[in-house]
Short mmCIF file of N, CA and C in Angstrom, two decimals:
data_model
loop_
_atom_site.label_atom_id
_atom_site.label_comp_id
_atom_site.label_asym_id
_atom_site.label_seq_id
_atom_site.Cartn_x
_atom_site.Cartn_y
_atom_site.Cartn_z
N MET Z 1 11.34 36.33 7.55
CA MET Z 1 12.35 36.52 6.63
C MET Z 1 12.11 37.52 5.46
N ALA Z 2 13.26 38.27 5.25
CA ALA Z 2 13.02 39.37 4.35
C ALA Z 2 13.04 38.83 2.59
N GLU Z 3 12.64 39.47 1.72
CA GLU Z 3 12.42 39.24 0.68
C GLU Z 3 13.70 38.12 0.01
N ILE Z 4 12.95 37.48 -0.77
CA ILE Z 4 14.23 36.27 -1.44
C ILE Z 4 14.51 36.21 -2.85
N THR Z 5 15.16 36.85 -3.04
CA THR Z 5 15.73 36.73 -4.35
C THR Z 5 16.33 35.75 -4.99
N ILE Z 6 15.94 35.55 -6.42
CA ILE Z 6 16.65 34.20 -7.11
C ILE Z 6 17.15 34.86 -8.20
N ARG Z 7 18.48 34.39 -8.59
CA ARG Z 7 19.35 34.93 -9.84
C ARG Z 7 20.28 33.64 -10.59
N PRO Z 8 20.41 34.08 -11.54
CA PRO Z 8 21.41 33.02 -12.43
C PRO Z 8 22.65 33.14 -11.70
N LEU Z 9 23.06 31.63 -11.73
CA LEU Z 9 24.65 31.68 -11.14
C LEU Z 9 25.52 32.12 -11.99
N ALA Z 10 26.54 32.95 -11.62
CA ALA Z 10 27.61 33.69 -12.69
C ALA Z 10 28.76 33.30 -12.27
N ALA Z 11 29.57 33.65 -12.97
CA ALA Z 11 30.98 33.12 -12.84
C ALA Z 11 31.77 34.00 -11.71
N THR Z 12 31.25 34.87 -10.97
CA THR Z 12 31.30 35.66 -10.03
C THR Z 12 31.01 35.40 -8.70
N ASP Z 13 30.26 34.25 -8.66
CA ASP Z 13 29.66 33.44 -7.77
C ASP Z 13 30.28 32.15 -7.07
N ARG Z 14 31.34 32.18 -7.19
CA ARG Z 14 32.10 30.86 -6.51
C ARG Z 14 32.19 31.46 -5.04
N ASP Z 15 32.26 32.09 -4.59
CA ASP Z 15 32.35 32.38 -3.03
C ASP Z 15 30.96 31.82 -2.09
N ALA Z 16 30.15 32.30 -3.06
CA ALA Z 16 28.78 31.90 -2.58
C ALA Z 16 28.23 30.70 -2.80
N TRP Z 17 28.64 29.99 -3.89
CA TRP Z 17 28.03 28.84 -4.35
C TRP Z 17 28.84 27.75 -3.40
N THR Z 18 29.91 27.77 -3.27
CA THR Z 18 30.99 26.57 -2.79
C THR Z 18 30.33 26.21 -1.33
N PRO Z 19 30.16 27.07 -0.51
CA PRO Z 19 29.57 26.92 0.75
C PRO Z 19 27.98 25.81 0.57
N LEU Z 20 27.41 26.26 -0.16
CA LEU Z 20 26.25 25.74 -0.27
C LEU Z 20 26.33 24.28 -1.11
N TRP Z 21 27.32 24.38 -2.15
CA TRP Z 21 27.64 23.17 -2.52
C TRP Z 21 28.17 22.17 -1.64
N HIS Z 22 28.89 22.66 -0.65
CA HIS Z 22 29.67 21.68 0.34
C HIS Z 22 28.50 21.20 1.19
N GLY Z 23 27.64 22.12 1.08
CA GLY Z 23 26.35 21.78 2.23
C GLY Z 23 25.78 20.57 1.79
N TYR Z 24 25.36 20.77 0.62
CA TYR Z 24 24.82 19.76 -0.34
C TYR Z 24 25.65 18.31 0.06
N LEU Z 25 26.64 18.53 0.00
CA LEU Z 25 27.19 17.02 -0.41
C LEU Z 25 27.38 16.55 0.94
N THR Z 26 27.67 17.51 2.22
CA THR Z 26 27.74 16.97 3.44
C THR Z 26 26.26 16.50 3.87
N PHE Z 27 25.33 16.94 3.29
CA PHE Z 27 23.96 16.39 3.65
C PHE Z 27 23.72 15.01 3.04
N TYR Z 28 24.41 14.82 2.01
CA TYR Z 28 24.69 13.54 1.18
C TYR Z 28 25.68 12.49 1.99
N LYS Z 29 26.39 12.96 2.55
CA LYS Z 29 27.55 12.20 3.20
C LYS Z 29 28.78 11.90 2.00
N ALA Z 30 28.79 12.77 1.34
CA ALA Z 30 29.76 13.10 0.24
C ALA Z 30 30.87 13.73 0.17
N THR Z 31 32.20 13.44 -0.19
CA THR Z 31 32.84 14.32 -0.48
C THR Z 31 33.34 14.36 -1.92
N LEU Z 32 34.09 15.41 -2.32
CA LEU Z 32 34.95 15.26 -3.60
C LEU Z 32 36.06 16.16 -3.34
N PRO Z 33 36.53 15.60 -4.33
CA PRO Z 33 38.28 16.40 -4.52
C PRO Z 33 38.38 18.03 -4.66
N PRO Z 34 38.82 18.95 -3.96
CA PRO Z 34 38.69 20.36 -4.73
C PRO Z 34 38.76 20.59 -6.34
N GLU Z 35 39.26 19.79 -7.06
CA GLU Z 35 39.39 19.73 -8.40
C GLU Z 35 38.13 19.58 -9.12
N ILE Z 36 37.42 18.82 -8.54
CA ILE Z 36 35.96 18.57 -9.05
C ILE Z 36 35.21 19.63 -8.89
N ASP Z 37 35.09 20.17 -7.68
CA ASP Z 37 34.60 21.65 -7.04
C ASP Z 37 34.80 22.44 -8.13
N ALA Z 38 36.16 22.73 -8.96
CA ALA Z 38 36.28 23.60 -9.87
C ALA Z 38 35.67 23.43 -11.02
N ILE Z 39 35.79 22.16 -11.51
CA ILE Z 39 35.40 21.56 -12.62
C ILE Z 39 34.22 21.61 -12.91
N THR Z 40 33.33 21.60 -11.63
CA THR Z 40 31.47 21.59 -11.56
C THR Z 40 31.32 23.03 -11.57
N PHE Z 41 31.95 23.73 -11.28
CA PHE Z 41 31.66 25.15 -11.12
C PHE Z 41 31.80 25.50 -12.55
N GLY Z 42 32.93 25.72 -12.77
CA GLY Z 42 33.35 25.98 -14.43
C GLY Z 42 32.56 25.21 -15.56
N ARG Z 43 32.15 24.36 -15.20
CA ARG Z 43 30.94 23.82 -16.09
C ARG Z 43 29.65 24.42 -16.01
N LEU Z 44 29.30 24.84 -14.75
CA LEU Z 44 27.88 25.50 -14.69
C LEU Z 44 27.88 26.94 -15.07
N THR Z 45 29.29 27.57 -15.12
CA THR Z 45 28.97 29.04 -15.74
C THR Z 45 29.53 29.56 -16.42
N GLY Z 46 30.46 28.25 -17.30
CA GLY Z 46 31.24 28.74 -18.32
C GLY Z 46 30.80 29.03 -19.82
N GLY Z 47 29.41 28.62 -19.59
CA GLY Z 47 28.63 28.58 -21.29
C GLY Z 47 29.01 27.58 -22.24
N GLU Z 48 29.93 26.85 -22.00
CA GLU Z 48 30.36 25.55 -22.71
C GLU Z 48 29.38 24.58 -22.79
N GLU Z 49 29.05 24.16 -21.64
CA GLU Z 49 27.97 23.16 -21.40
C GLU Z 49 26.54 23.43 -21.38
N PRO Z 50 25.98 22.21 -21.31
CA PRO Z 50 24.51 22.65 -21.54
C PRO Z 50 23.96 22.54 -19.92
N MET Z 51 24.96 23.32 -19.25
CA MET Z 51 24.56 23.16 -17.69
C MET Z 51 24.48 24.75 -17.20
N GLY Z 52 23.62 25.06 -15.83
CA GLY Z 52 23.74 26.40 -15.27
C GLY Z 52 23.24 25.68 -13.82
N GLY Z 53 22.65 26.79 -13.05
CA GLY Z 53 22.45 27.07 -12.01
C GLY Z 53 21.72 28.27 -11.42
N PHE Z 54 21.06 28.35 -10.49
CA PHE Z 54 20.54 29.72 -9.63
C PHE Z 54 21.12 29.48 -8.40
N LEU Z 55 21.01 30.72 -7.77
CA LEU Z 55 21.09 31.05 -6.24
C LEU Z 55 20.21 32.15 -5.69
N ALA Z 56 19.64 31.35 -4.49
CA ALA Z 56 18.72 32.28 -3.61
C ALA Z 56 19.31 33.03 -2.64
N PHE Z 57 18.82 34.41 -2.36
CA PHE Z 57 19.36 35.06 -1.54
C PHE Z 57 18.30 35.71 -0.63
N GLU Z 58 18.67 36.12 0.70
CA GLU Z 58 17.96 36.93 1.17
C GLU Z 58 19.13 38.20 1.72
N GLY Z 59 18.88 39.32 0.95
CA GLY Z 59 19.93 40.45 0.80
C GLY Z 59 21.03 40.01 0.24
N ASP Z 60 22.10 39.65 0.96
CA ASP Z 60 23.26 39.41 0.54
C ASP Z 60 23.75 37.57 0.94
N LYS Z 61 23.13 37.64 1.75
CA LYS Z 61 23.04 35.97 2.20
C LYS Z 61 22.46 35.17 1.63
N PRO Z 62 23.47 34.01 0.94
CA PRO Z 62 23.00 33.28 0.26
C PRO Z 62 22.40 31.95 1.05
N LEU Z 63 21.02 31.92 0.67
CA LEU Z 63 20.02 30.61 1.17
C LEU Z 63 19.97 29.39 0.60
N GLY Z 64 20.16 29.26 -0.72
CA GLY Z 64 20.13 27.99 -1.51
C GLY Z 64 20.69 28.17 -3.18
N MET Z 65 20.89 26.57 -3.30
CA MET Z 65 21.30 26.77 -4.75
C MET Z 65 20.56 25.61 -5.47
N VAL Z 66 20.67 25.69 -7.09
CA VAL Z 66 20.20 24.41 -7.41
C VAL Z 66 20.88 24.68 -8.91
N ASN Z 67 21.48 23.40 -9.42
CA ASN Z 67 22.31 23.12 -10.52
C ASN Z 67 21.40 22.15 -11.38
N TRP Z 68 21.39 22.60 -12.51
CA TRP Z 68 20.70 22.07 -13.75
C TRP Z 68 21.47 21.52 -14.73
N VAL Z 69 20.88 20.72 -15.44
CA VAL Z 69 21.64 20.09 -16.69
C VAL Z 69 20.73 19.71 -17.71
N LEU Z 70 20.79 20.36 -18.73
CA LEU Z 70 19.82 19.88 -20.11
C LEU Z 70 20.60 18.76 -20.89
N HIS Z 71 19.83 17.77 -21.57
CA HIS Z 71 20.03 16.72 -22.58
C HIS Z 71 19.37 16.39 -23.65
N ARG Z 72 19.27 15.38 -24.11
CA ARG Z 72 18.28 15.26 -25.51
C ARG Z 72 17.70 14.05 -24.47
N THR Z 73 16.79 13.35 -24.96
CA THR Z 73 15.58 12.36 -24.63
C THR Z 73 15.35 11.49 -25.72
N THR Z 74 15.22 10.30 -25.59
CA THR Z 74 14.30 9.47 -26.82
C THR Z 74 12.61 10.00 -26.58
N TRP Z 75 12.21 10.41 -25.65
CA TRP Z 75 10.61 10.49 -25.71
C TRP Z 75 10.18 11.76 -26.30
N SER Z 76 11.02 12.92 -26.99
CA SER Z 76 10.72 14.11 -27.56
C SER Z 76 11.96 14.81 -28.25
N GLU Z 77 11.44 15.53 -29.29
CA GLU Z 77 12.44 16.06 -29.88
C GLU Z 77 13.19 17.28 -29.41
N LYS Z 78 12.45 17.62 -28.29
CA LYS Z 78 12.83 18.98 -27.38
C LYS Z 78 13.54 18.29 -26.07
N PRO Z 79 14.71 19.40 -25.82
CA PRO Z 79 15.27 18.73 -24.72
C PRO Z 79 14.62 18.72 -23.37
N ILE Z 80 15.55 17.66 -22.60
CA ILE Z 80 14.83 17.48 -21.08
C ILE Z 80 15.77 18.24 -20.13
N CYS Z 81 15.26 18.76 -19.03
CA CYS Z 81 15.98 19.22 -17.92
C CYS Z 81 16.23 18.39 -16.39
N TYR Z 82 17.27 18.17 -16.25
CA TYR Z 82 17.79 17.26 -15.47
C TYR Z 82 17.79 18.48 -14.01
N LEU Z 83 17.39 18.50 -12.89
CA LEU Z 83 17.53 19.39 -11.99
C LEU Z 83 18.12 18.58 -10.73
N GLN Z 84 19.52 18.68 -10.83
CA GLN Z 84 20.46 17.75 -10.37
C GLN Z 84 20.72 17.80 -8.83
N ASP Z 85 21.05 19.25 -8.75
CA ASP Z 85 21.70 19.29 -7.50
C ASP Z 85 20.57 20.74 -6.59
N LEU Z 86 19.74 20.27 -5.36
CA LEU Z 86 19.27 21.51 -4.49
C LEU Z 86 19.47 21.00 -3.32
N PHE Z 87 19.81 22.07 -2.94
CA PHE Z 87 20.23 22.63 -1.56
C PHE Z 87 19.91 23.95 -0.97
N THR Z 88 19.26 24.00 0.29
CA THR Z 88 19.05 25.23 1.03
C THR Z 88 19.85 24.98 2.30
N VAL Z 89 20.13 25.80 3.18
CA VAL Z 89 20.67 26.23 4.10
C VAL Z 89 19.61 25.45 5.11
N PRO Z 90 19.96 25.32 6.33
CA PRO Z 90 18.86 24.22 7.28
C PRO Z 90 17.73 25.31 7.78
N GLU Z 91 18.36 26.43 8.53
CA GLU Z 91 17.37 27.43 8.56
C GLU Z 91 16.38 28.00 7.94
N SER Z 92 16.63 27.87 6.46
CA SER Z 92 15.75 28.45 5.33
C SER Z 92 14.92 27.31 4.52
N ARG Z 93 14.69 26.01 5.48
CA ARG Z 93 13.80 24.73 4.89
C ARG Z 93 12.49 25.22 5.54
N GLY Z 94 11.36 24.90 4.71
CA GLY Z 94 10.01 25.43 4.72
C GLY Z 94 9.62 27.00 4.56
N THR Z 95 10.59 27.66 4.13
CA THR Z 95 10.16 28.75 4.31
C THR Z 95 10.00 29.44 2.29
N GLY Z 96 9.89 28.41 1.67
CA GLY Z 96 9.65 28.72 -0.02
C GLY Z 96 11.16 28.91 -0.65
N VAL Z 97 12.26 28.91 0.08
CA VAL Z 97 13.39 29.16 -0.88
C VAL Z 97 13.29 27.91 -2.10
N GLY Z 98 12.92 26.89 -1.58
CA GLY Z 98 13.45 25.63 -2.51
C GLY Z 98 12.38 25.34 -3.60
N ARG Z 99 11.05 26.07 -3.14
CA ARG Z 99 10.08 25.97 -4.06
C ARG Z 99 10.53 27.24 -5.18
N LYS Z 100 10.88 28.31 -4.74
CA LYS Z 100 11.25 29.49 -5.70
C LYS Z 100 12.96 28.90 -6.62
N LEU Z 101 13.45 28.11 -5.89
CA LEU Z 101 14.46 27.21 -7.22
C LEU Z 101 14.41 26.63 -7.93
N ILE Z 102 13.01 25.81 -7.55
CA ILE Z 102 12.67 24.66 -8.39
C ILE Z 102 11.83 25.71 -9.61
N GLU Z 103 11.13 26.69 -9.14
CA GLU Z 103 10.17 27.37 -9.87
C GLU Z 103 11.43 28.38 -11.22
N ALA Z 104 12.18 28.98 -10.71
CA ALA Z 104 13.58 29.20 -11.25
C ALA Z 104 13.90 28.26 -12.66
N VAL Z 105 14.09 27.29 -12.23
CA VAL Z 105 14.29 25.82 -13.11
C VAL Z 105 13.36 25.75 -14.13
N ASN Z 106 12.33 25.46 -13.77
CA ASN Z 106 11.31 25.37 -14.59
C ASN Z 106 10.73 26.49 -15.55
N GLN Z 107 11.46 28.00 -15.13
CA GLN Z 107 11.03 28.92 -16.31
C GLN Z 107 12.08 29.24 -17.04
N MET Z 108 13.35 28.36 -16.76
CA MET Z 108 14.52 28.42 -17.55
C MET Z 108 14.08 27.48 -18.74
N ALA Z 109 13.44 26.10 -18.08
CA ALA Z 109 13.38 25.12 -19.14
C ALA Z 109 12.14 25.52 -20.05
N ARG Z 110 11.30 26.43 -19.71
CA ARG Z 110 9.90 26.60 -20.44
C ARG Z 110 10.46 27.49 -21.71
N ALA Z 111 11.73 28.47 -20.98
CA ALA Z 111 12.44 29.19 -22.03
C ALA Z 111 13.01 28.82 -23.37
N LYS Z 112 13.65 27.71 -22.70
CA LYS Z 112 14.55 26.61 -23.80
C LYS Z 112 13.93 25.55 -24.34
N ASN Z 113 12.69 25.86 -24.09
CA ASN Z 113 11.26 24.72 -25.03
C ASN Z 113 11.90 23.66 -24.75
N CYS Z 114 11.82 22.85 -23.04
CA CYS Z 114 12.28 21.99 -22.66
C CYS Z 114 10.77 20.79 -22.44
N TYR Z 115 10.97 19.53 -22.71
CA TYR Z 115 9.89 18.63 -22.86
C TYR Z 115 9.38 18.49 -21.14
N ARG Z 116 10.49 18.33 -20.40
CA ARG Z 116 10.08 18.64 -18.64
C ARG Z 116 11.41 18.66 -17.92
N VAL Z 117 10.78 18.80 -16.75
CA VAL Z 117 11.75 18.92 -15.94
C VAL Z 117 11.83 17.84 -14.76
N TYR Z 118 12.85 17.14 -14.48
CA TYR Z 118 12.59 15.84 -13.64
C TYR Z 118 13.60 15.79 -12.68
N TRP Z 119 13.77 15.41 -11.14
CA TRP Z 119 14.85 15.62 -10.30
C TRP Z 119 14.37 13.91 -9.71
N GLN Z 120 15.68 13.88 -8.86
CA GLN Z 120 15.57 12.39 -7.76
C GLN Z 120 15.76 13.03 -6.29
N THR Z 121 15.44 12.29 -5.57
CA THR Z 121 15.96 12.66 -4.14
C THR Z 121 16.15 11.24 -3.28
N HIS Z 122 17.06 11.35 -2.26
CA HIS Z 122 17.09 10.30 -1.66
C HIS Z 122 15.89 10.04 -0.70
N GLU Z 123 15.33 8.39 -0.64
CA GLU Z 123 14.05 7.95 -0.15
C GLU Z 123 14.18 8.68 1.14
N SER Z 124 15.42 8.89 1.85
CA SER Z 124 15.19 9.22 3.20
C SER Z 124 15.22 10.95 3.79
N ASN Z 125 14.94 11.30 2.62
CA ASN Z 125 14.90 13.25 2.48
C ASN Z 125 13.49 13.24 2.45
N LEU Z 126 12.60 13.23 3.85
CA LEU Z 126 11.29 13.54 3.81
C LEU Z 126 10.82 14.90 3.72
N GLN Z 127 11.89 15.97 4.58
CA GLN Z 127 11.35 17.00 4.31
C GLN Z 127 11.41 17.39 3.04
N ALA Z 128 12.19 17.27 1.88
CA ALA Z 128 12.30 17.66 0.77
C ALA Z 128 10.89 17.19 -0.07
N GLN Z 129 10.79 15.93 0.23
CA GLN Z 129 9.58 15.08 -0.42
C GLN Z 129 8.32 15.72 0.00
N GLU Z 130 8.22 16.40 1.10
CA GLU Z 130 7.40 17.31 1.31
C GLU Z 130 6.59 18.20 0.19
N LEU Z 131 7.86 19.03 -0.24
CA LEU Z 131 7.69 20.12 -1.15
C LEU Z 131 7.57 19.19 -2.41
N TYR Z 132 8.37 17.98 -2.70
CA TYR Z 132 8.31 17.73 -4.17
C TYR Z 132 7.03 17.34 -4.58
N ASN Z 133 6.26 16.55 -3.24
CA ASN Z 133 4.96 15.68 -3.65
C ASN Z 133 3.79 17.25 -3.71
N LYS Z 134 4.09 18.45 -3.57
CA LYS Z 134 3.61 19.42 -3.86
C LYS Z 134 3.30 19.91 -5.42
N VAL Z 135 4.78 20.12 -5.76
CA VAL Z 135 5.11 20.76 -6.79
C VAL Z 135 5.23 20.02 -8.13
N ALA Z 136 5.08 18.46 -8.11
CA ALA Z 136 5.60 17.56 -9.26
C ALA Z 136 5.12 16.37 -9.10
N ASP Z 137 5.01 15.71 -9.80
CA ASP Z 137 4.23 14.20 -10.03
C ASP Z 137 5.29 13.10 -9.54
N LYS Z 138 5.24 12.63 -8.59
CA LYS Z 138 6.44 11.12 -8.29
C LYS Z 138 6.21 10.12 -9.50
N SER Z 139 7.11 10.01 -10.02
CA SER Z 139 7.24 9.13 -11.37
C SER Z 139 6.88 7.63 -11.27
N GLY Z 140 7.40 7.23 -10.14
CA GLY Z 140 7.15 5.93 -9.68
C GLY Z 140 8.58 4.77 -10.06
N PHE Z 141 9.49 5.42 -10.63
CA PHE Z 141 10.76 5.12 -11.46
C PHE Z 141 11.89 4.86 -9.98
N MET Z 142 12.62 3.57 -9.93
CA MET Z 142 13.54 3.68 -9.29
C MET Z 142 14.85 3.86 -10.01
N VAL Z 143 15.94 4.43 -9.49
CA VAL Z 143 17.20 4.61 -9.83
C VAL Z 143 18.04 3.44 -9.56
N TYR Z 144 18.62 3.01 -10.52
CA TYR Z 144 19.96 1.79 -10.51
C TYR Z 144 21.14 2.81 -11.07
N ARG Z 145 22.20 2.23 -10.70
CA ARG Z 145 23.90 2.82 -10.97
C ARG Z 145 24.59 1.54 -11.01
N GLN Z 146 25.66 1.81 -12.01
CA GLN Z 146 26.73 0.62 -11.89
C GLN Z 146 27.98 1.69 -12.17
N PRO Z 147 28.66 1.81 -10.55
CA PRO Z 147 29.85 2.47 -10.59
C PRO Z 147 30.51 2.02 -12.07
N LEU Z 148 31.53 2.54 -12.75
CA LEU Z 148 32.82 2.26 -13.78
C LEU Z 148 33.97 2.59 -13.83
N GLY Z 149 34.41 2.93 -12.33
CA GLY Z 149 35.65 3.04 -12.04
C GLY Z 149 36.23 3.95 -11.24
#
């Protein structure tokens, strides 16, 4: 594999980001209407929201993406970073792309003086957990949710 480069997601990256975003949704057996894709991309790149992302490339080929959200926490005066979506194309898994994307989020969060970075994954995503167990501590918390409409 050639050199992997990571760079911040920009408003001009819609064509690179969208197939990765759809790959992420497909992986989790989810679908969203196109207008949600547009809203999400706009939030990530518009500079108005405490959100952003990074893309991984091998040359011009997009290999992965990560989206993050900053928010307040009751545990610190500092913000906290939620690494919300991480996806790499299947052929790049196990090559270091995911780790580099996580490192990019960590570096950004440090620069923004965040308290910590956290994320979640599905219990069936064993390949991702192999990486996550190497780079972070498993919190032991379970996620509950209630749909509101």
